[in-house]
Amino acid sequence: MPSGELFTGIFVPEQVREATSDRAWLQAMLDTEAALAAAEADAGVIPAEAAAAIGTACDAGGFDVEAIGREGRSVGVPVIALLRALRERVDDEVAGFVHYGATSQDVMDTAAMLVARRVIERIEPELDGVAGACAGLAEQHRGTLMAARTLMQHGLPTTFGLKAAGWLDSIVAARERLDSVSLAVQFGGASGTLASLGEGSEQVVGLLAKRLDLDEPAIPWHTSRVRVADLGASLALVAGALEKIGLDVLLLSQTEIAEVAEPSGGGRGVSSTLPHKRNAIGSVLAIACARRVRGAAGVLLAAMPQELERAAGAWQSEWEPLRESLTLTGGAAAAVREALEGLEVRPERMRENLHATGGLLMAESVVGALGERLGRRRARDLVDAACERALDRGTSLREQLIGDGAVSDELSEEEIDRALDPGSYLGSAEAFIDRALSRYRGDRGR
Amino acid sequence: MPSGELFTGIFVPEQVREATSDRAWLQAMLDTEAALAAAEADAGVIPAEAAAAIGTACDAGGFDVEAIGREGRSVGVPVIALLRALRERVDDEVAGFVHYGATSQDVMDTAAMLVARRVIERIEPELDGVAGACAGLAEQHRGTLMAARTLMQHGLPTTFGLKAAGWLDSIVAARERLDSVSLAVQFGGASGTLASLGEGSEQVVGLLAKRLDLDEPAIPWHTSRVRVADLGASLALVAGALEKIGLDVLLLSQTEIAEVAEPSGGGRGVSSTLPHKRNAIGSVLAIACARRVRGAAGVLLAAMPQELERAAGAWQSEWEPLRESLTLTGGAAAAVREALEGLEVRPERMRENLHATGGLLMAESVVGALGERLGRRRARDLVDAACERALDRGTSLREQLIGDGAVSDELSEEEIDRALDPGSYLGSAEAFIDRALSRYRGDRGR
Amino acid sequence: MPSGELFTGIFVPEQVREATSDRAWLQAMLDTEAALAAAEADAGVIPAEAAAAIGTACDAGGFDVEAIGREGRSVGVPVIALLRALRERVDDEVAGFVHYGATSQDVMDTAAMLVARRVIERIEPELDGVAGACAGLAEQHRGTLMAARTLMQHGLPTTFGLKAAGWLDSIVAARERLDSVSLAVQFGGASGTLASLGEGSEQVVGLLAKRLDLDEPAIPWHTSRVRVADLGASLALVAGALEKIGLDVLLLSQTEIAEVAEPSGGGRGVSSTLPHKRNAIGSVLAIACARRVRGAAGVLLAAMPQELERAAGAWQSEWEPLRESLTLTGGAAAAVREALEGLEVRPERMRENLHATGGLLMAESVVGALGERLGRRRARDLVDAACERALDRGTSLREQLIGDGAVSDELSEEEIDRALDPGSYLGSAEAFIDRALSRYRGDRGR
Amino acid sequence: MPSGELFTGIFVPEQVREATSDRAWLQAMLDTEAALAAAEADAGVIPAEAAAAIGTACDAGGFDVEAIGREGRSVGVPVIALLRALRERVDDEVAGFVHYGATSQDVMDTAAMLVARRVIERIEPELDGVAGACAGLAEQHRGTLMAARTLMQHGLPTTFGLKAAGWLDSIVAARERLDSVSLAVQFGGASGTLASLGEGSEQVVGLLAKRLDLDEPAIPWHTSRVRVADLGASLALVAGALEKIGLDVLLLSQTEIAEVAEPSGGGRGVSSTLPHKRNAIGSVLAIACARRVRGAAGVLLAAMPQELERAAGAWQSEWEPLRESLTLTGGAAAAVREALEGLEVRPERMRENLHATGGLLMAESVVGALGERLGRRRARDLVDAACERALDRGTSLREQLIGDGAVSDELSEEEIDRALDPGSYLGSAEAFIDRALSRYRGDRGR
């Protein structure tokens, strides 16, 4: 009975899931064995015909994944059972050249790097979609006024475009980090010396890297796990940047705020019992995925100190968390892309909410205007008092300012209204949007 | 293509795996729907015939798990698709009584608790085996001398029995914690009030609990997650206690120490390339499992703060980590049980290692004996110097003591030998073993 | 230059901070040395006069904490420098009886347990305050209608009292867990055998426990860390239960929702620049504290597997995280208590928000009423359609229901209004409040 | 009573500690205020004389850190109290230009980045020392034979130089990551728009960055936390690479292995009770530090999703973990540098241990030699059997090979001895060392 489909299907779309499936891992191991044989043939270490025969046999199609896992229990890796099955598929004389000079970890680590690269290739279009949607929103809503919210309370006015530009900048930054992770082949043999190949065989490492289109490491990294931990951390950065978007969409979708809505229709976001619900389901899924990516990243970071030449537990603990962090980052990216690409933005509601406090969130602006006449300190005191009265009496700040002689002596109603106009108090918002867009476009241009 | 078998088979034995499989989760959800219908019939809320028909339909056999997961993506839970399939299996008039008054989370949470209880029932015999093996080793090796090692260096003499008694005490303590976790039904309806059942329907909660043999909560706990986090933390305590045993076995199995060996034979612990290897594979697997249980527990603890009446992401992040922490605690328990039940203990090697430092580890004992004559401070200075010389010159401490007039003036060779005898310097080791055994037996007696 | 005051002062009130200060730790170590001497005198192991002299010298007042820390760098514990200083304070013949038979870890672990107990004693009144405030709110607002919010959207009606009862139940549960943690003395000597005291000295363990009012362990637990990890996990459960309250208060305080407000006045919750801000500062602090408690708990759980008879790194990693988890749980408890004790609850605003969707959140109730006439399935279809129209056209659900002949043929306007009345759709809310209050009172009664 | 000195002194040397002290944080905040005023004067936003006066007042010397922390409790940041104190130090007309246009988070975040840069400057020489020591060991011990150990058992022969080269490569990789983290100023005002400065003021961001020698961000990053999380993750990578070295040194220092020893003398590594102990204290401290750095990194990663324009809890949770991760990475680096710079390496002991198994670890080599005659499969079977007999009978592998006709028919004693010579079975070890050294030197050359 397969496990993991029930929940994974909810969090991760098919195209990402299939790139981290058991079958995909198995194929990556077989690809490693095939490429190793080919690289060794290139280097003259094994016969070319043997390499060709091995290459032909390395198709995951006919292997029994469940049996390979089960047999692995007595040795702690799936490689030995896989090799037995693989050797049965080739002639006896070829069998001796299968996995030649390699250790189980060489295959597992290289396969993990291959899986990582392949899944990341599936995640990239999702991230492209997210970034593109953010850029579109930033451009389109560069003038769309709304309340900025700090510590969950109205702060000053901002624009929806600036918010989207902030999302964009995080995605760009996190993605740069992910792109910078070195995905390298592993090939060191039983103890990292390639002893069984004899001196001078280190060239096989480079040939193998070339064949698999992975990086060539300076030295075998069986217990030097910076790249694995870095991969986990980088995925957590990407997932965290996605989660921030999900969290904002979720908060802005709340019934009382309702400034954005995720796409609905076709049963998306409905409830089993409540007919009126339109849940922000993409955001919910992205948040759930990101939380689990972090958990997985924690296991990978904790696995860094590995004993001597092969770890007794830490290495083995990496496999599933690595798979999870890849899969669920893909899930988060797809969920946010879906949410943003169909996002309903409601400028009129944003404006309504912006004015809901009767101008209170323009208090700083009034302090600025009044401060030019009375000095900032005195101005702040007067505005503090006016805010206090407005809050206590449930009136607008405008009313309190106009009714306060100390204020109205200095500022005309017109000046007060100008100071209370959110649209005139946006500072460098547009400039910041342009800078974020320009960084994004520069990145894409590379 | 099923996922998760390739690695899970390595870490977790079949009987534990099947209790947390997709099929097992699905059956637990169906058991919840069946028990809910029955409890509601008991309370007169729905007709008894409807409950009977629902009960009959609730067999996971014919459901398409993969489809249920996939369809769940648009709503963030597998329950809606499951209900659609379930309702198709009953008559139209019965369909309206399926999931009556319940919300998706009622079913997911109750099913999770059921799965937890069922997996724990599979873990218990493994823990029984571990505790029994520890108790046996403590009893049998109560007099088996070996070096205690502190900060990875020889400390004083101890016995292997005392070490095993320490393992035992941790297992007993961690298990008590796990036993104390409240596994309760969830039933509150869409917002925790059971509104659609009308007033007085809270009795259904108790009836449901009784039918499923789970605890009855005081109040719906949709966003009060103490019990889920507690379960995760308790599993991490159990896994951590198991990991400690694995770590000790691993360390004592090192080539140069070789005081214990995990069972081998039948290919257990072999290497893909090195014919001489007998890896301590049970310990390795237990350590790998425990590291991942901790990662999962971290996600569960982080999921505690859940928003208002239903969490948007945190709750959804719990499902897989809960499954993982259960499954892998089972894997760790089985691995340690296998390692301990067949553990080869080598008293002669322990004795050899104990003497390897030429008596250095008896230095404290000599300070004690000499201190009675010269005062502790002077004695410590003399013994410090003797140790220093022994280390520098590569001789035994005995030689240095006898050769030092300041010492030999006070202690005869016989007295020095008595002070250097590890067997006479075990303090309360046996008493502590007895106390640990007695706590263990008391626990079992309950 | 002291460190840690700048931020700790923000998160933790003085009375909790002082119980985990360097001075408090030092005093706990000295209390341990004094109690050990006294217990050994009780057992006839050392002279009563020596114990008395040691007791007198064990006052943290005159010790140089910073120097003790700095000197500890070369040995990895602060105990050796402390002992040197302590021995200088007593006569030469007494000095030999200081720390008699103990190892550094005996002192550190016992002191840690003492500190834990003392801090928990300071946290208890804060938790009493939190629970009391929750119980008061549950009682007082048992009929205060508001919208339940699931996935951050209006669900069904609930009462503020039921929400507070849910908070209460979590606090009660988490606290029970914390109360159940075994805080025990540690006394095993250099390798856990009490060798230097000779046989039969295990009775000192019990005498020491009695003097310090801590538990007596079955066996030394130098590398059996269940109790430390359990303490960390239990504090994380308490902190998580507090964080849930903080999160809810924060969400309900949002400008557009404004159903509750934390106490303000005296500069509480103000902003450096925005005169109108009244931040929910207690909630913010509680959330920040709880996040860090979880981080600390993670380190403590990860420290469980400790090598052989003394850990090389894991044990040493526990000290600060243990301190942090205690301190910050205290900070979270104080912050939530302050927030709740002065919480402004706004029933009228709750009612306003409840009606803001024009009755949409009563859709399930209408399905129920209409279902009695037409069957649930047909009723759900009609109500789904009415919700859809209400959402699309921005009208109330009531309007759509009355305007739909298929509905109005079955239900009169009066019946529709009854079905749309939130006050009549609260199910078992009151009963659940009573059950939670009864569990809380039962607990207090014990 | 200061807190944090007692333990911090143990883990972190003075020069790192003082760079993250409360005083250092305060000074960084004041440096930010001074630089902001200067940058605003550069841009013509405030008068140059005001900036000069503010600059003069910004010396942490006279501020009361403890009071600033305590007062911060009511607002959740230390900035407001700091500003009050700062404004009291300047004339009234200047006071209005203090913190002009800034929000508390601008100051906290920029100060955090400054502290990070300053601490990293203190960590760099420690890492230089570690890398230099590794490179020296790799070079010097490129031919020093020892047993590689996989899963804690003898694998094949390797060299101590190769091991040190692996350590080096990880340090180089982790450090590259740390160097790549963008440390940028934060300046966005209350809601990220710089509204109070008016349009066109975004140039102040660049001027501020230049004055503080930090990066200029594209856009305010109040709730875009990639750089903070990245910093935490990168520190965890560095700490993890250090911990790996500590772990290896610890394992190689075990009494029975004793292939290396940390420097001792001057009380370093002694025990409170055991005169013979020479603990590997640098390794122990490094491991303890790294574990806590990971805990802190987890909190920072978890803080990524921050609400809207200012986080309510997540941001506040970053401050101490950021401090901790910096401080303790410094502690780990110093501890490993001390351990490695004085490391005693014992080639003769390495050779002894290498031969301890009677040639068993050369089994793969014999398979290779024999395989050329008999085919690998047959060869492996014969060698497996010989190993089995050697293990069972406690004899050497050599003896079993020579005594087995099937082997001795193919290989002469001389050939067997050649196959059993560890020195001839090192494969590409030297080449890998050279590659790692070359990468390291290339990096330094940049």
Short mmCIF file of N, CA, C and O in Angstrom, two decimals, chain A residues 41-89:
data_model
loop_
_atom_site.label_atom_id
_atom_site.label_comp_id
_atom_site.label_asym_id
_atom_site.label_seq_id
_atom_site.Cartn_x
_atom_site.Cartn_y
_atom_site.Cartn_z
N ALA A 41 34.77 4.48 -18.42
CA ALA A 41 35.19 4.04 -19.78
C ALA A 41 35.94 5.17 -20.48
O ALA A 41 36.99 4.94 -21.10
N ASP A 42 35.44 6.38 -20.34
CA ASP A 42 36.15 7.54 -20.92
C ASP A 42 37.59 7.60 -20.42
O ASP A 42 38.50 7.93 -21.17
N ALA A 43 37.77 7.27 -19.15
CA ALA A 43 39.10 7.36 -18.55
C ALA A 43 39.91 6.10 -18.76
O ALA A 43 41.05 5.98 -18.28
N GLY A 44 39.33 5.15 -19.45
CA GLY A 44 40.05 3.91 -19.69
C GLY A 44 40.13 2.99 -18.48
O GLY A 44 40.92 2.06 -18.45
N VAL A 45 39.31 3.22 -17.51
CA VAL A 45 39.34 2.39 -16.29
C VAL A 45 38.57 1.09 -16.49
O VAL A 45 38.95 0.05 -15.96
N ILE A 46 37.46 1.16 -17.20
CA ILE A 46 36.71 -0.07 -17.51
C ILE A 46 36.47 -0.10 -19.02
O ILE A 46 36.57 0.93 -19.69
N PRO A 47 36.12 -1.27 -19.55
CA PRO A 47 35.91 -1.36 -21.01
C PRO A 47 34.67 -0.59 -21.45
O PRO A 47 33.65 -0.57 -20.72
N ALA A 48 34.73 0.00 -22.60
CA ALA A 48 33.61 0.76 -23.14
C ALA A 48 32.37 -0.11 -23.31
O ALA A 48 31.24 0.34 -23.10
N GLU A 49 32.58 -1.38 -23.68
CA GLU A 49 31.42 -2.26 -23.90
C GLU A 49 30.68 -2.50 -22.59
O GLU A 49 29.45 -2.57 -22.54
N ALA A 50 31.47 -2.68 -21.52
CA ALA A 50 30.85 -2.87 -20.21
C ALA A 50 30.01 -1.65 -19.86
O ALA A 50 28.85 -1.76 -19.41
N ALA A 51 30.57 -0.48 -20.08
CA ALA A 51 29.83 0.75 -19.78
C ALA A 51 28.55 0.83 -20.59
O ALA A 51 27.49 1.22 -20.08
N ALA A 52 28.65 0.45 -21.84
CA ALA A 52 27.45 0.50 -22.69
C ALA A 52 26.38 -0.45 -22.17
O ALA A 52 25.20 -0.09 -22.08
N ALA A 53 26.78 -1.66 -21.81
CA ALA A 53 25.83 -2.64 -21.29
C ALA A 53 25.19 -2.15 -19.99
O ALA A 53 23.99 -2.30 -19.75
N ILE A 54 26.01 -1.56 -19.15
CA ILE A 54 25.49 -1.04 -17.88
C ILE A 54 24.49 0.08 -18.16
O ILE A 54 23.40 0.13 -17.58
N GLY A 55 24.86 0.96 -19.09
CA GLY A 55 23.96 2.06 -19.43
C GLY A 55 22.60 1.57 -19.88
O GLY A 55 21.56 2.11 -19.48
N THR A 56 22.60 0.52 -20.66
CA THR A 56 21.34 -0.03 -21.16
C THR A 56 20.48 -0.61 -20.03
O THR A 56 19.25 -0.49 -20.04
N ALA A 57 21.17 -1.20 -19.06
CA ALA A 57 20.43 -1.86 -17.97
C ALA A 57 19.84 -0.88 -16.97
O ALA A 57 19.00 -1.24 -16.14
N CYS A 58 20.31 0.37 -17.02
CA CYS A 58 19.97 1.33 -15.96
C CYS A 58 18.67 2.08 -16.23
O CYS A 58 18.65 3.31 -16.30
N ASP A 59 17.61 1.36 -16.37
CA ASP A 59 16.30 1.99 -16.52
C ASP A 59 15.43 1.53 -15.36
O ASP A 59 15.19 0.35 -15.17
N ALA A 60 14.95 2.49 -14.59
CA ALA A 60 14.24 2.18 -13.34
C ALA A 60 13.00 1.33 -13.55
O ALA A 60 12.48 0.72 -12.61
N GLY A 61 12.53 1.30 -14.78
CA GLY A 61 11.26 0.64 -15.09
C GLY A 61 11.00 -0.66 -14.35
O GLY A 61 9.98 -0.82 -13.70
N GLY A 62 11.91 -1.59 -14.43
CA GLY A 62 11.58 -2.91 -13.93
C GLY A 62 11.96 -3.21 -12.49
O GLY A 62 11.80 -4.35 -12.04
N PHE A 63 12.46 -2.25 -11.77
CA PHE A 63 12.93 -2.55 -10.41
C PHE A 63 11.78 -2.48 -9.41
O PHE A 63 10.85 -1.70 -9.56
N ASP A 64 11.90 -3.29 -8.38
CA ASP A 64 10.86 -3.36 -7.35
C ASP A 64 11.27 -2.46 -6.18
O ASP A 64 12.00 -2.85 -5.28
N VAL A 65 10.76 -1.24 -6.22
CA VAL A 65 11.16 -0.23 -5.23
C VAL A 65 10.93 -0.69 -3.80
O VAL A 65 11.79 -0.54 -2.93
N GLU A 66 9.76 -1.26 -3.58
CA GLU A 66 9.40 -1.62 -2.22
C GLU A 66 10.37 -2.68 -1.69
O GLU A 66 10.81 -2.60 -0.55
N ALA A 67 10.72 -3.65 -2.54
CA ALA A 67 11.65 -4.71 -2.11
C ALA A 67 13.03 -4.13 -1.83
O ALA A 67 13.70 -4.53 -0.87
N ILE A 68 13.44 -3.19 -2.67
CA ILE A 68 14.76 -2.58 -2.47
C ILE A 68 14.82 -1.84 -1.13
O ILE A 68 15.80 -1.92 -0.40
N GLY A 69 13.74 -1.14 -0.81
CA GLY A 69 13.68 -0.46 0.48
C GLY A 69 13.72 -1.46 1.62
O GLY A 69 14.52 -1.34 2.56
N ARG A 70 12.87 -2.46 1.53
CA ARG A 70 12.77 -3.44 2.61
C ARG A 70 14.10 -4.17 2.85
O ARG A 70 14.54 -4.32 3.98
N GLU A 71 14.74 -4.57 1.76
CA GLU A 71 16.03 -5.26 1.91
C GLU A 71 17.09 -4.34 2.49
O GLU A 71 18.05 -4.78 3.12
N GLY A 72 16.93 -3.04 2.26
CA GLY A 72 17.90 -2.08 2.75
C GLY A 72 17.97 -1.99 4.26
O GLY A 72 18.94 -1.48 4.82
N ARG A 73 16.93 -2.49 4.93
CA ARG A 73 16.88 -2.36 6.38
C ARG A 73 18.09 -2.99 7.07
O ARG A 73 18.57 -2.51 8.08
N SER A 74 18.58 -4.08 6.54
CA SER A 74 19.68 -4.78 7.23
C SER A 74 21.03 -4.12 7.00
O SER A 74 22.01 -4.44 7.68
N VAL A 75 21.11 -3.21 6.05
CA VAL A 75 22.40 -2.57 5.79
C VAL A 75 22.33 -1.04 5.86
O VAL A 75 23.36 -0.37 5.85
N GLY A 76 21.11 -0.51 5.93
CA GLY A 76 20.99 0.93 6.11
C GLY A 76 21.10 1.76 4.85
O GLY A 76 21.21 2.98 4.92
N VAL A 77 21.11 1.11 3.70
CA VAL A 77 21.06 1.84 2.42
C VAL A 77 20.30 1.00 1.40
O VAL A 77 20.33 -0.23 1.46
N PRO A 78 19.68 1.67 0.43
CA PRO A 78 18.99 0.90 -0.61
C PRO A 78 19.94 0.45 -1.73
O PRO A 78 19.53 -0.31 -2.60
N VAL A 79 21.19 0.88 -1.67
CA VAL A 79 22.07 0.68 -2.82
C VAL A 79 22.43 -0.79 -3.04
O VAL A 79 22.51 -1.26 -4.17
N ILE A 80 22.66 -1.51 -1.95
CA ILE A 80 23.15 -2.88 -2.13
C ILE A 80 22.12 -3.75 -2.85
O ILE A 80 22.45 -4.48 -3.79
N ALA A 81 20.86 -3.62 -2.44
CA ALA A 81 19.81 -4.39 -3.12
C ALA A 81 19.66 -3.94 -4.57
O ALA A 81 19.43 -4.75 -5.47
N LEU A 82 19.80 -2.65 -4.78
CA LEU A 82 19.70 -2.14 -6.15
C LEU A 82 20.81 -2.71 -7.02
O LEU A 82 20.60 -3.12 -8.16
N LEU A 83 22.02 -2.76 -6.46
CA LEU A 83 23.16 -3.28 -7.22
C LEU A 83 22.96 -4.75 -7.55
O LEU A 83 23.26 -5.20 -8.66
N ARG A 84 22.44 -5.48 -6.58
CA ARG A 84 22.21 -6.90 -6.85
C ARG A 84 21.26 -7.06 -8.04
O ARG A 84 21.53 -7.80 -8.98
N ALA A 85 20.18 -6.28 -8.02
CA ALA A 85 19.21 -6.35 -9.10
C ALA A 85 19.83 -5.90 -10.43
O ALA A 85 19.60 -6.49 -11.48
N LEU A 86 20.64 -4.87 -10.34
CA LEU A 86 21.26 -4.35 -11.57
C LEU A 86 22.25 -5.36 -12.16
O LEU A 86 22.29 -5.58 -13.37
N ARG A 87 23.01 -5.98 -11.27
CA ARG A 87 24.02 -6.94 -11.76
C ARG A 87 23.36 -8.15 -12.41
O ARG A 87 23.94 -8.77 -13.30
N GLU A 88 22.16 -8.46 -11.93
CA GLU A 88 21.45 -9.58 -12.54
C GLU A 88 21.02 -9.26 -13.98
O GLU A 88 20.69 -10.16 -14.75
N ARG A 89 20.99 -7.99 -14.29
CA ARG A 89 20.53 -7.59 -15.63
C ARG A 89 21.64 -7.55 -16.65
O ARG A 89 21.40 -7.24 -17.81
#
